Amino acid sequence: MQSPIATSPQTELRLFGRQVTVPRPLVRAVALGLLIGLGWWIVGLVLRATQDFFVWGDQLWTFTLADVGFLTPYDLPGFVNTPWTLIPLLPLSYLPFELAVLAQMLIYYGALAAIIVKFGRPSRAAKRRWLPHPVVIVLASPLALDAALNLNIDWIVCLGLLVPPLWSGPFLLAKPQLATGYILSFSRRDLVRWLIVVLITGIISLLIWGPWPLDLLESFQRYEVAWGINMAPMALLPAPIGVPVSIGIGVLLAVFAVRRRDALLGVLAGLFFVPYVASYSLLLPFALITARLPRVGLLVTVSLWLIVAVLAVSL
């Protein structure tokens, strides 16, 4: 199935002195994503100024301190990621805090918009003229607001879905519980190449950061996970059947993902194998679902806003 990117009209842009041809749906989608990302950043600034809401805590404590903890990442409070995650964060750590957050939000929402276009289906796109743009459905949802106010490093994982499969490993493994199931959609050749790049990345990381897997395990024990907002299927399903049922569903989805080379099914399958997924990390799988099924996405967004409104009135 061809992506809309491959069959759409093109727009000529001039980047770094060179003429570049970019699909128009991609330009529109990314522009929408950047605009909405800017809007949520302003909302975050306003809420932060009121001091009634604590926003961007992970950024304040951990991810904007890459310059301080680059060589000793597991000394950073709450850092439980692969050490090379700090590489794209390093230049942002030299910006003022609010601008570093803005840069990450723009990358995140722009990348999500590009993902929606990349993994959408042209046949479905032609039938949804009465619907809002899928980017609006996703990024104007309460899930997007949650992700904006609790900005983490999901944007790095999103980049892994946009680069060629060969290079996606270091991005996906920055937060492996989120979208590592994407590799289930790879061809055998791409998967072998992916594993080689991951292996080389791991070897280089050991030379730079030493035996960091041991430090990572210690970091997991040192910092408690906010299990109260755990949205992993195996945590949501009732005990004691939650784990085996979740794994069974994951295996079933994985089989279909491999047979169909389906990125959406692969990402969803992966979520059924992990013990923890934060609520704000649901935005990426929601974007993939909406790209494929925009009516379902719209129903979810409207329903969630109704729930938010009811809760706000009842407080």
PDB file of C-alpha atoms in Angstrom:
ATOM      1  CA  MET A   1       0.000   0.000   0.000  1.00  0.00           C
ATOM      2  CA  GLN A   2       1.521   3.301  -1.083  1.00  0.00           C
ATOM      3  CA  SER A   3       1.678   6.199   1.329  1.00  0.00           C
ATOM      4  CA  PRO A   4       0.007   9.492   0.360  1.00  0.00           C
ATOM      5  CA  ILE A   5       3.526  10.909   0.217  1.00  0.00           C
ATOM      6  CA  ALA A   6       4.311   8.828  -2.852  1.00  0.00           C
ATOM      7  CA  THR A   7       1.251   9.846  -4.872  1.00  0.00           C
ATOM      8  CA  SER A   8       0.646  13.491  -3.934  1.00  0.00           C
ATOM      9  CA  PRO A   9       1.406  16.815  -5.683  1.00  0.00           C
ATOM     10  CA  GLN A  10       4.827  18.249  -4.919  1.00  0.00           C
ATOM     11  CA  THR A  11       5.956  21.598  -3.539  1.00  0.00           C
ATOM     12  CA  GLU A  12       9.315  23.146  -4.345  1.00  0.00           C
ATOM     13  CA  LEU A  13      11.221  24.476  -1.333  1.00  0.00           C
ATOM     14  CA  ARG A  14      14.650  26.024  -1.041  1.00  0.00           C
ATOM     15  CA  LEU A  15      16.673  24.609   1.856  1.00  0.00           C
ATOM     16  CA  PHE A  16      20.302  25.493   2.527  1.00  0.00           C
ATOM     17  CA  GLY A  17      20.613  26.937  -0.962  1.00  0.00           C
ATOM     18  CA  ARG A  18      19.277  23.807  -2.699  1.00  0.00           C
ATOM     19  CA  GLN A  19      15.956  23.193  -4.388  1.00  0.00           C
ATOM     20  CA  VAL A  20      14.047  20.405  -2.625  1.00  0.00           C
ATOM     21  CA  THR A  21      10.814  18.753  -3.727  1.00  0.00           C
ATOM     22  CA  VAL A  22       8.442  18.004  -0.830  1.00  0.00           C
ATOM     23  CA  PRO A  23       4.958  16.441  -1.033  1.00  0.00           C
ATOM     24  CA  ARG A  24       2.259  19.029  -0.362  1.00  0.00           C
ATOM     25  CA  PRO A  25       0.302  16.902   2.162  1.00  0.00           C
ATOM     26  CA  LEU A  26       3.503  16.586   4.172  1.00  0.00           C
ATOM     27  CA  VAL A  27       4.099  20.355   4.099  1.00  0.00           C
ATOM     28  CA  ARG A  28       0.525  21.067   5.220  1.00  0.00           C
ATOM     29  CA  ALA A  29       0.604  18.425   7.929  1.00  0.00           C
ATOM     30  CA  VAL A  30       3.927  19.532   9.397  1.00  0.00           C
ATOM     31  CA  ALA A  31       2.831  23.182   9.301  1.00  0.00           C
ATOM     32  CA  LEU A  32      -0.302  22.223  11.251  1.00  0.00           C
ATOM     33  CA  GLY A  33       1.785  20.221  13.692  1.00  0.00           C
ATOM     34  CA  LEU A  34       4.187  23.098  14.311  1.00  0.00           C
ATOM     35  CA  LEU A  35       1.320  25.558  14.786  1.00  0.00           C
ATOM     36  CA  ILE A  36      -0.481  23.335  17.283  1.00  0.00           C
ATOM     37  CA  GLY A  37       2.790  22.549  19.059  1.00  0.00           C
ATOM     38  CA  LEU A  38       3.429  26.274  19.461  1.00  0.00           C
ATOM     39  CA  GLY A  39      -0.088  26.677  20.862  1.00  0.00           C
ATOM     40  CA  TRP A  40       0.379  23.937  23.476  1.00  0.00           C
ATOM     41  CA  TRP A  41       3.751  25.448  24.437  1.00  0.00           C
ATOM     42  CA  ILE A  42       2.010  28.752  25.133  1.00  0.00           C
ATOM     43  CA  VAL A  43      -0.599  26.907  27.213  1.00  0.00           C
ATOM     44  CA  GLY A  44       2.239  25.289  29.169  1.00  0.00           C
ATOM     45  CA  LEU A  45       3.880  28.669  29.754  1.00  0.00           C
ATOM     46  CA  VAL A  46       0.621  30.143  31.057  1.00  0.00           C
ATOM     47  CA  LEU A  47      -0.065  27.207  33.387  1.00  0.00           C
ATOM     48  CA  ARG A  48       3.531  27.261  34.612  1.00  0.00           C
ATOM     49  CA  ALA A  49       3.279  30.984  35.374  1.00  0.00           C
ATOM     50  CA  THR A  50       0.168  30.488  37.504  1.00  0.00           C
ATOM     51  CA  GLN A  51       2.105  28.028  39.725  1.00  0.00           C
ATOM     52  CA  ASP A  52      -1.120  26.044  40.100  1.00  0.00           C
ATOM     53  CA  PHE A  53       0.217  23.410  37.698  1.00  0.00           C
ATOM     54  CA  PHE A  54       3.657  21.844  37.656  1.00  0.00           C
ATOM     55  CA  VAL A  55       4.579  21.302  34.015  1.00  0.00           C
ATOM     56  CA  TRP A  56       7.693  20.076  32.222  1.00  0.00           C
ATOM     57  CA  GLY A  57       9.106  18.423  35.331  1.00  0.00           C
ATOM     58  CA  ASP A  58      11.027  15.730  33.419  1.00  0.00           C
ATOM     59  CA  GLN A  59      12.643  18.435  31.335  1.00  0.00           C
ATOM     60  CA  LEU A  60      13.588  20.536  34.357  1.00  0.00           C
ATOM     61  CA  TRP A  61      15.085  17.678  36.363  1.00  0.00           C
ATOM     62  CA  THR A  62      16.582  15.519  33.653  1.00  0.00           C
ATOM     63  CA  PHE A  63      16.434  16.112  29.927  1.00  0.00           C
ATOM     64  CA  THR A  64      17.661  19.721  29.734  1.00  0.00           C
ATOM     65  CA  LEU A  65      20.695  18.772  31.848  1.00  0.00           C
ATOM     66  CA  ALA A  66      22.420  16.716  29.163  1.00  0.00           C
ATOM     67  CA  ASP A  67      25.434  19.026  29.250  1.00  0.00           C
ATOM     68  CA  VAL A  68      25.885  18.343  32.969  1.00  0.00           C
ATOM     69  CA  GLY A  69      25.391  14.592  32.889  1.00  0.00           C
ATOM     70  CA  PHE A  70      26.526  13.607  29.419  1.00  0.00           C
ATOM     71  CA  LEU A  71      29.340  11.331  30.586  1.00  0.00           C
ATOM     72  CA  THR A  72      27.518  10.238  33.756  1.00  0.00           C
ATOM     73  CA  PRO A  73      23.898  10.020  32.542  1.00  0.00           C
ATOM     74  CA  TYR A  74      22.663   7.819  35.380  1.00  0.00           C
ATOM     75  CA  ASP A  75      23.545  10.512  37.900  1.00  0.00           C
ATOM     76  CA  LEU A  76      20.718  12.575  36.387  1.00  0.00           C
ATOM     77  CA  PRO A  77      17.514  12.238  38.451  1.00  0.00           C
ATOM     78  CA  GLY A  78      15.079   9.826  36.836  1.00  0.00           C
ATOM     79  CA  PHE A  79      17.202   9.035  33.783  1.00  0.00           C
ATOM     80  CA  VAL A  80      16.310   5.448  32.819  1.00  0.00           C
ATOM     81  CA  ASN A  81      17.100   5.510  29.108  1.00  0.00           C
ATOM     82  CA  THR A  82      19.933   4.386  26.883  1.00  0.00           C
ATOM     83  CA  PRO A  83      22.896   6.773  27.275  1.00  0.00           C
ATOM     84  CA  TRP A  84      22.990   7.817  23.628  1.00  0.00           C
ATOM     85  CA  THR A  85      19.595   9.428  24.215  1.00  0.00           C
ATOM     86  CA  LEU A  86      21.548  12.411  25.517  1.00  0.00           C
ATOM     87  CA  ILE A  87      23.224  13.038  22.146  1.00  0.00           C
ATOM     88  CA  PRO A  88      20.255  14.838  20.493  1.00  0.00           C
ATOM     89  CA  LEU A  89      19.479  16.478  23.855  1.00  0.00           C
ATOM     90  CA  LEU A  90      22.980  17.904  24.269  1.00  0.00           C
ATOM     91  CA  PRO A  91      22.678  20.964  21.979  1.00  0.00           C
ATOM     92  CA  LEU A  92      19.256  21.780  23.451  1.00  0.00           C
ATOM     93  CA  SER A  93      20.724  21.916  26.954  1.00  0.00           C
ATOM     94  CA  TYR A  94      22.560  25.120  26.048  1.00  0.00           C
ATOM     95  CA  LEU A  95      19.305  26.947  25.285  1.00  0.00           C
ATOM     96  CA  PRO A  96      17.216  28.774  27.894  1.00  0.00           C
ATOM     97  CA  PHE A  97      14.853  26.280  29.509  1.00  0.00           C
ATOM     98  CA  GLU A  98      11.647  27.489  27.844  1.00  0.00           C
ATOM     99  CA  LEU A  99      13.265  27.569  24.405  1.00  0.00           C
ATOM    100  CA  ALA A 100      14.676  24.059  24.873  1.00  0.00           C
ATOM    101  CA  VAL A 101      11.160  22.864  25.656  1.00  0.00           C
ATOM    102  CA  LEU A 102       9.758  24.728  22.648  1.00  0.00           C
ATOM    103  CA  ALA A 103      12.338  23.171  20.323  1.00  0.00           C
ATOM    104  CA  GLN A 104      11.451  19.673  21.527  1.00  0.00           C
ATOM    105  CA  MET A 105       7.720  20.299  21.252  1.00  0.00           C
ATOM    106  CA  LEU A 106       8.055  21.573  17.699  1.00  0.00           C
ATOM    107  CA  ILE A 107      10.151  18.557  16.721  1.00  0.00           C
ATOM    108  CA  TYR A 108       7.665  16.240  18.457  1.00  0.00           C
ATOM    109  CA  TYR A 109       4.483  17.644  16.942  1.00  0.00           C
ATOM    110  CA  GLY A 110       6.076  18.136  13.538  1.00  0.00           C
ATOM    111  CA  ALA A 111       7.332  14.534  13.586  1.00  0.00           C
ATOM    112  CA  LEU A 112       3.905  13.229  14.642  1.00  0.00           C
ATOM    113  CA  ALA A 113       2.334  15.111  11.748  1.00  0.00           C
ATOM    114  CA  ALA A 114       4.832  13.556   9.333  1.00  0.00           C
ATOM    115  CA  ILE A 115       4.127  10.105  10.809  1.00  0.00           C
ATOM    116  CA  ILE A 116       0.394  10.573  10.238  1.00  0.00           C
ATOM    117  CA  VAL A 117       1.044  11.339   6.574  1.00  0.00           C
ATOM    118  CA  LYS A 118       3.614   8.574   6.130  1.00  0.00           C
ATOM    119  CA  PHE A 119       1.469   5.817   7.611  1.00  0.00           C
ATOM    120  CA  GLY A 120      -1.916   7.019   6.373  1.00  0.00           C
ATOM    121  CA  ARG A 121      -3.818   5.349   3.559  1.00  0.00           C
ATOM    122  CA  PRO A 122      -4.667   7.343   0.409  1.00  0.00           C
ATOM    123  CA  SER A 123      -7.888   5.408  -0.192  1.00  0.00           C
ATOM    124  CA  ARG A 124      -9.142   6.383   3.237  1.00  0.00           C
ATOM    125  CA  ALA A 125      -7.927   9.972   2.837  1.00  0.00           C
ATOM    126  CA  ALA A 126     -10.167  10.497  -0.183  1.00  0.00           C
ATOM    127  CA  LYS A 127     -13.271   9.560   1.830  1.00  0.00           C
ATOM    128  CA  ARG A 128     -12.788  11.792   4.855  1.00  0.00           C
ATOM    129  CA  ARG A 129     -13.456  15.246   3.420  1.00  0.00           C
ATOM    130  CA  TRP A 130     -16.028  16.004   6.099  1.00  0.00           C
ATOM    131  CA  LEU A 131     -13.538  15.111   8.844  1.00  0.00           C
ATOM    132  CA  PRO A 132     -10.971  17.444  10.399  1.00  0.00           C
ATOM    133  CA  HIS A 133      -7.426  16.861   9.247  1.00  0.00           C
ATOM    134  CA  PRO A 134      -6.011  13.792  11.068  1.00  0.00           C
ATOM    135  CA  VAL A 135      -3.213  15.977  12.431  1.00  0.00           C
ATOM    136  CA  VAL A 136      -5.820  18.216  14.081  1.00  0.00           C
ATOM    137  CA  ILE A 137      -7.710  15.188  15.437  1.00  0.00           C
ATOM    138  CA  VAL A 138      -4.542  13.876  17.085  1.00  0.00           C
ATOM    139  CA  LEU A 139      -2.756  17.024  18.198  1.00  0.00           C
ATOM    140  CA  ALA A 140      -5.872  18.825  19.452  1.00  0.00           C
ATOM    141  CA  SER A 141      -6.776  15.868  21.672  1.00  0.00           C
ATOM    142  CA  PRO A 142      -6.430  15.650  25.460  1.00  0.00           C
ATOM    143  CA  LEU A 143      -3.670  13.095  24.854  1.00  0.00           C
ATOM    144  CA  ALA A 144      -1.694  15.819  23.059  1.00  0.00           C
ATOM    145  CA  LEU A 145      -2.282  18.242  25.929  1.00  0.00           C
ATOM    146  CA  ASP A 146      -1.098  15.606  28.405  1.00  0.00           C
ATOM    147  CA  ALA A 147       2.013  15.003  26.286  1.00  0.00           C
ATOM    148  CA  ALA A 148       2.667  18.749  26.044  1.00  0.00           C
ATOM    149  CA  LEU A 149       2.455  19.383  29.783  1.00  0.00           C
ATOM    150  CA  ASN A 150       4.471  16.269  30.640  1.00  0.00           C
ATOM    151  CA  LEU A 151       6.949  16.578  27.798  1.00  0.00           C
ATOM    152  CA  ASN A 152       9.350  13.643  27.769  1.00  0.00           C
ATOM    153  CA  ILE A 153      11.586  12.299  24.976  1.00  0.00           C
ATOM    154  CA  ASP A 154       8.942  10.544  22.874  1.00  0.00           C
ATOM    155  CA  TRP A 155       9.960  12.850  20.036  1.00  0.00           C
ATOM    156  CA  ILE A 156      13.223  10.920  19.688  1.00  0.00           C
ATOM    157  CA  VAL A 157      11.265   7.692  19.169  1.00  0.00           C
ATOM    158  CA  CYS A 158       9.076   9.459  16.591  1.00  0.00           C
ATOM    159  CA  LEU A 159      12.179  10.276  14.568  1.00  0.00           C
ATOM    160  CA  GLY A 160      12.868   6.536  14.491  1.00  0.00           C
ATOM    161  CA  LEU A 161       9.648   6.026  12.522  1.00  0.00           C
ATOM    162  CA  LEU A 162      10.701   8.641   9.960  1.00  0.00           C
ATOM    163  CA  VAL A 163      14.304   7.687   9.239  1.00  0.00           C
ATOM    164  CA  PRO A 164      15.117   4.653   7.051  1.00  0.00           C
ATOM    165  CA  PRO A 165      14.591   1.363   8.963  1.00  0.00           C
ATOM    166  CA  LEU A 166      18.348   0.729   8.944  1.00  0.00           C
ATOM    167  CA  TRP A 167      18.979   3.727  11.230  1.00  0.00           C
ATOM    168  CA  SER A 168      15.854   3.559  13.375  1.00  0.00           C
ATOM    169  CA  GLY A 169      17.297   1.365  16.156  1.00  0.00           C
ATOM    170  CA  PRO A 170      19.102   4.006  18.256  1.00  0.00           C
ATOM    171  CA  PHE A 171      15.996   6.205  18.127  1.00  0.00           C
ATOM    172  CA  LEU A 172      13.533   3.449  19.007  1.00  0.00           C
ATOM    173  CA  LEU A 173      15.715   2.163  21.853  1.00  0.00           C
ATOM    174  CA  ALA A 174      15.880   5.589  23.456  1.00  0.00           C
ATOM    175  CA  LYS A 175      12.531   4.574  24.936  1.00  0.00           C
ATOM    176  CA  PRO A 176      12.098   0.910  23.962  1.00  0.00           C
ATOM    177  CA  GLN A 177       8.694   0.375  25.560  1.00  0.00           C
ATOM    178  CA  LEU A 178       7.049   2.819  23.174  1.00  0.00           C
ATOM    179  CA  ALA A 179       7.516   1.657  19.561  1.00  0.00           C
ATOM    180  CA  THR A 180      10.138  -1.069  19.279  1.00  0.00           C
ATOM    181  CA  GLY A 181       7.391  -3.301  17.857  1.00  0.00           C
ATOM    182  CA  TYR A 182       7.815  -1.250  14.670  1.00  0.00           C
ATOM    183  CA  ILE A 183      10.591  -3.684  13.669  1.00  0.00           C
ATOM    184  CA  LEU A 184       7.939  -6.400  13.223  1.00  0.00           C
ATOM    185  CA  SER A 185       6.997  -4.667   9.978  1.00  0.00           C
ATOM    186  CA  PHE A 186      10.541  -4.859   8.578  1.00  0.00           C
ATOM    187  CA  SER A 187      11.680  -7.190   5.845  1.00  0.00           C
ATOM    188  CA  ARG A 188      14.230  -9.819   6.885  1.00  0.00           C
ATOM    189  CA  ARG A 189      16.992  -7.853   5.195  1.00  0.00           C
ATOM    190  CA  ASP A 190      16.062  -4.617   6.973  1.00  0.00           C
ATOM    191  CA  LEU A 191      15.812  -6.415  10.301  1.00  0.00           C
ATOM    192  CA  VAL A 192      19.314  -7.896   9.944  1.00  0.00           C
ATOM    193  CA  ARG A 193      20.725  -4.475   9.069  1.00  0.00           C
ATOM    194  CA  TRP A 194      18.804  -2.955  11.989  1.00  0.00           C
ATOM    195  CA  LEU A 195      20.356  -5.466  14.380  1.00  0.00           C
ATOM    196  CA  ILE A 196      23.845  -4.745  13.035  1.00  0.00           C
ATOM    197  CA  VAL A 197      23.426  -0.994  13.582  1.00  0.00           C
ATOM    198  CA  VAL A 198      22.065  -1.608  17.096  1.00  0.00           C
ATOM    199  CA  LEU A 199      24.991  -3.905  17.880  1.00  0.00           C
ATOM    200  CA  ILE A 200      27.527  -1.343  16.653  1.00  0.00           C
ATOM    201  CA  THR A 201      25.746   1.405  18.608  1.00  0.00           C
ATOM    202  CA  GLY A 202      25.845  -0.743  21.740  1.00  0.00           C
ATOM    203  CA  ILE A 203      29.574  -1.471  21.381  1.00  0.00           C
ATOM    204  CA  ILE A 204      30.415   2.200  20.864  1.00  0.00           C
ATOM    205  CA  SER A 205      28.232   3.165  23.828  1.00  0.00           C
ATOM    206  CA  LEU A 206      30.146   0.752  26.076  1.00  0.00           C
ATOM    207  CA  LEU A 207      33.410   2.394  25.021  1.00  0.00           C
ATOM    208  CA  ILE A 208      32.035   5.856  25.862  1.00  0.00           C
ATOM    209  CA  TRP A 209      29.892   5.191  28.947  1.00  0.00           C
ATOM    210  CA  GLY A 210      31.399   1.975  30.298  1.00  0.00           C
ATOM    211  CA  PRO A 211      29.164  -0.846  31.620  1.00  0.00           C
ATOM    212  CA  TRP A 212      26.088   1.346  31.465  1.00  0.00           C
ATOM    213  CA  PRO A 213      23.518  -1.515  31.491  1.00  0.00           C
ATOM    214  CA  LEU A 214      24.486  -2.115  35.137  1.00  0.00           C
ATOM    215  CA  ASP A 215      24.061   1.598  35.860  1.00  0.00           C
ATOM    216  CA  LEU A 216      20.690   1.503  34.121  1.00  0.00           C
ATOM    217  CA  LEU A 217      19.492  -1.371  36.317  1.00  0.00           C
ATOM    218  CA  GLU A 218      20.625   0.515  39.402  1.00  0.00           C
ATOM    219  CA  SER A 219      18.815   3.613  38.164  1.00  0.00           C
ATOM    220  CA  PHE A 220      15.595   1.630  37.761  1.00  0.00           C
ATOM    221  CA  GLN A 221      15.880   0.558  41.395  1.00  0.00           C
ATOM    222  CA  ARG A 222      16.711   4.052  42.591  1.00  0.00           C
ATOM    223  CA  TYR A 223      13.801   5.887  40.984  1.00  0.00           C
ATOM    224  CA  GLU A 224      10.227   4.771  41.467  1.00  0.00           C
ATOM    225  CA  VAL A 225       8.006   4.648  38.390  1.00  0.00           C
ATOM    226  CA  ALA A 226       4.696   6.511  38.572  1.00  0.00           C
ATOM    227  CA  TRP A 227       2.628   3.341  38.450  1.00  0.00           C
ATOM    228  CA  GLY A 228      -0.516   5.352  39.176  1.00  0.00           C
ATOM    229  CA  ILE A 229      -0.560   6.554  35.551  1.00  0.00           C
ATOM    230  CA  ASN A 230       0.559   3.259  34.060  1.00  0.00           C
ATOM    231  CA  MET A 231      -1.422   2.641  30.863  1.00  0.00           C
ATOM    232  CA  ALA A 232       0.286  -0.589  29.803  1.00  0.00           C
ATOM    233  CA  PRO A 233      -2.348  -3.204  28.841  1.00  0.00           C
ATOM    234  CA  MET A 234      -0.896  -5.831  31.167  1.00  0.00           C
ATOM    235  CA  ALA A 235      -1.254  -3.372  34.059  1.00  0.00           C
ATOM    236  CA  LEU A 236      -4.802  -2.344  33.130  1.00  0.00           C
ATOM    237  CA  LEU A 237      -6.118  -5.885  32.718  1.00  0.00           C
ATOM    238  CA  PRO A 238      -7.268  -7.493  35.988  1.00  0.00           C
ATOM    239  CA  ALA A 239      -4.877  -9.761  37.890  1.00  0.00           C
ATOM    240  CA  PRO A 240      -3.963 -12.576  37.732  1.00  0.00           C
ATOM    241  CA  ILE A 241      -4.952 -12.925  34.072  1.00  0.00           C
ATOM    242  CA  GLY A 242      -3.586  -9.534  33.037  1.00  0.00           C
ATOM    243  CA  VAL A 243      -0.064 -10.623  32.110  1.00  0.00           C
ATOM    244  CA  PRO A 244      -0.868 -13.844  30.189  1.00  0.00           C
ATOM    245  CA  VAL A 245      -3.821 -12.255  28.371  1.00  0.00           C
ATOM    246  CA  SER A 246      -1.747  -9.216  27.434  1.00  0.00           C
ATOM    247  CA  ILE A 247       1.103 -11.385  26.140  1.00  0.00           C
ATOM    248  CA  GLY A 248      -1.370 -13.548  24.187  1.00  0.00           C
ATOM    249  CA  ILE A 249      -2.889 -10.492  22.497  1.00  0.00           C
ATOM    250  CA  GLY A 250       0.606  -9.187  21.800  1.00  0.00           C
ATOM    251  CA  VAL A 251       1.655 -12.442  20.148  1.00  0.00           C
ATOM    252  CA  LEU A 252      -1.476 -12.436  17.975  1.00  0.00           C
ATOM    253  CA  LEU A 253      -0.894  -8.833  16.875  1.00  0.00           C
ATOM    254  CA  ALA A 254       2.785  -9.592  16.274  1.00  0.00           C
ATOM    255  CA  VAL A 255       1.919 -12.481  13.945  1.00  0.00           C
ATOM    256  CA  PHE A 256      -0.361 -10.255  11.855  1.00  0.00           C
ATOM    257  CA  ALA A 257       2.230  -7.434  11.905  1.00  0.00           C
ATOM    258  CA  VAL A 258       4.917  -9.742  10.510  1.00  0.00           C
ATOM    259  CA  ARG A 259       2.639 -11.259   7.876  1.00  0.00           C
ATOM    260  CA  ARG A 260       1.288  -7.912   6.672  1.00  0.00           C
ATOM    261  CA  ARG A 261       4.455  -5.859   7.297  1.00  0.00           C
ATOM    262  CA  ASP A 262       2.167  -3.522   9.225  1.00  0.00           C
ATOM    263  CA  ALA A 263       3.809  -0.802  11.341  1.00  0.00           C
ATOM    264  CA  LEU A 264       0.632   0.019  13.264  1.00  0.00           C
ATOM    265  CA  LEU A 265       0.059  -3.585  14.325  1.00  0.00           C
ATOM    266  CA  GLY A 266       3.742  -3.910  15.201  1.00  0.00           C
ATOM    267  CA  VAL A 267       3.723  -0.880  17.493  1.00  0.00           C
ATOM    268  CA  LEU A 268       0.464  -2.002  19.131  1.00  0.00           C
ATOM    269  CA  ALA A 269       1.846  -5.519  19.601  1.00  0.00           C
ATOM    270  CA  GLY A 270       4.883  -4.155  21.390  1.00  0.00           C
ATOM    271  CA  LEU A 271       2.717  -2.284  23.901  1.00  0.00           C
ATOM    272  CA  PHE A 272       1.204  -5.577  25.074  1.00  0.00           C
ATOM    273  CA  PHE A 273       4.614  -6.935  26.109  1.00  0.00           C
ATOM    274  CA  VAL A 274       5.813  -4.061  28.320  1.00  0.00           C
ATOM    275  CA  PRO A 275       4.975  -3.532  32.009  1.00  0.00           C
ATOM    276  CA  TYR A 276       4.815   0.262  31.904  1.00  0.00           C
ATOM    277  CA  VAL A 277       3.584   2.924  29.500  1.00  0.00           C
ATOM    278  CA  ALA A 278       2.946   6.481  30.704  1.00  0.00           C
ATOM    279  CA  SER A 279      -0.326   8.151  29.761  1.00  0.00           C
ATOM    280  CA  TYR A 280       1.462  10.880  27.805  1.00  0.00           C
ATOM    281  CA  SER A 281       3.166   8.222  25.660  1.00  0.00           C
ATOM    282  CA  LEU A 282      -0.160   7.089  24.198  1.00  0.00           C
ATOM    283  CA  LEU A 283      -0.016   9.963  21.724  1.00  0.00           C
ATOM    284  CA  LEU A 284       2.222   8.127  19.232  1.00  0.00           C
ATOM    285  CA  PRO A 285       0.078   4.952  18.966  1.00  0.00           C
ATOM    286  CA  PHE A 286      -2.994   7.181  18.826  1.00  0.00           C
ATOM    287  CA  ALA A 287      -1.440   9.061  15.894  1.00  0.00           C
ATOM    288  CA  LEU A 288      -0.814   5.788  14.044  1.00  0.00           C
ATOM    289  CA  ILE A 289      -4.369   4.594  14.675  1.00  0.00           C
ATOM    290  CA  THR A 290      -5.850   7.907  13.520  1.00  0.00           C
ATOM    291  CA  ALA A 291      -3.687   7.894  10.384  1.00  0.00           C
ATOM    292  CA  ARG A 292      -5.319   4.586   9.478  1.00  0.00           C
ATOM    293  CA  LEU A 293      -8.795   5.159  10.997  1.00  0.00           C
ATOM    294  CA  PRO A 294      -9.504   8.892  11.252  1.00  0.00           C
ATOM    295  CA  ARG A 295     -13.152   8.397  12.259  1.00  0.00           C
ATOM    296  CA  VAL A 296     -12.073   6.292  15.227  1.00  0.00           C
ATOM    297  CA  GLY A 297      -9.540   8.962  16.136  1.00  0.00           C
ATOM    298  CA  LEU A 298     -12.181  11.665  16.023  1.00  0.00           C
ATOM    299  CA  LEU A 299     -14.505   9.611  18.223  1.00  0.00           C
ATOM    300  CA  VAL A 300     -11.724   9.109  20.771  1.00  0.00           C
ATOM    301  CA  THR A 301     -10.770  12.798  20.802  1.00  0.00           C
ATOM    302  CA  VAL A 302     -14.357  14.011  21.233  1.00  0.00           C
ATOM    303  CA  SER A 303     -15.060  11.394  23.920  1.00  0.00           C
ATOM    304  CA  LEU A 304     -11.935  12.302  25.875  1.00  0.00           C
ATOM    305  CA  TRP A 305     -12.771  16.017  25.763  1.00  0.00           C
ATOM    306  CA  LEU A 306     -16.274  15.248  27.054  1.00  0.00           C
ATOM    307  CA  ILE A 307     -14.742  13.281  29.934  1.00  0.00           C
ATOM    308  CA  VAL A 308     -12.348  16.136  30.675  1.00  0.00           C
ATOM    309  CA  ALA A 309     -15.257  18.614  30.661  1.00  0.00           C
ATOM    310  CA  VAL A 310     -17.293  16.474  33.052  1.00  0.00           C
ATOM    311  CA  LEU A 311     -14.352  16.083  35.402  1.00  0.00           C
ATOM    312  CA  ALA A 312     -13.629  19.827  35.280  1.00  0.00           C
ATOM    313  CA  VAL A 313     -17.236  20.683  36.136  1.00  0.00           C
ATOM    314  CA  SER A 314     -17.338  18.159  38.987  1.00  0.00           C
ATOM    315  CA  LEU A 315     -14.209  19.553  40.673  1.00  0.00           C
TER     316      LEU A 315
END
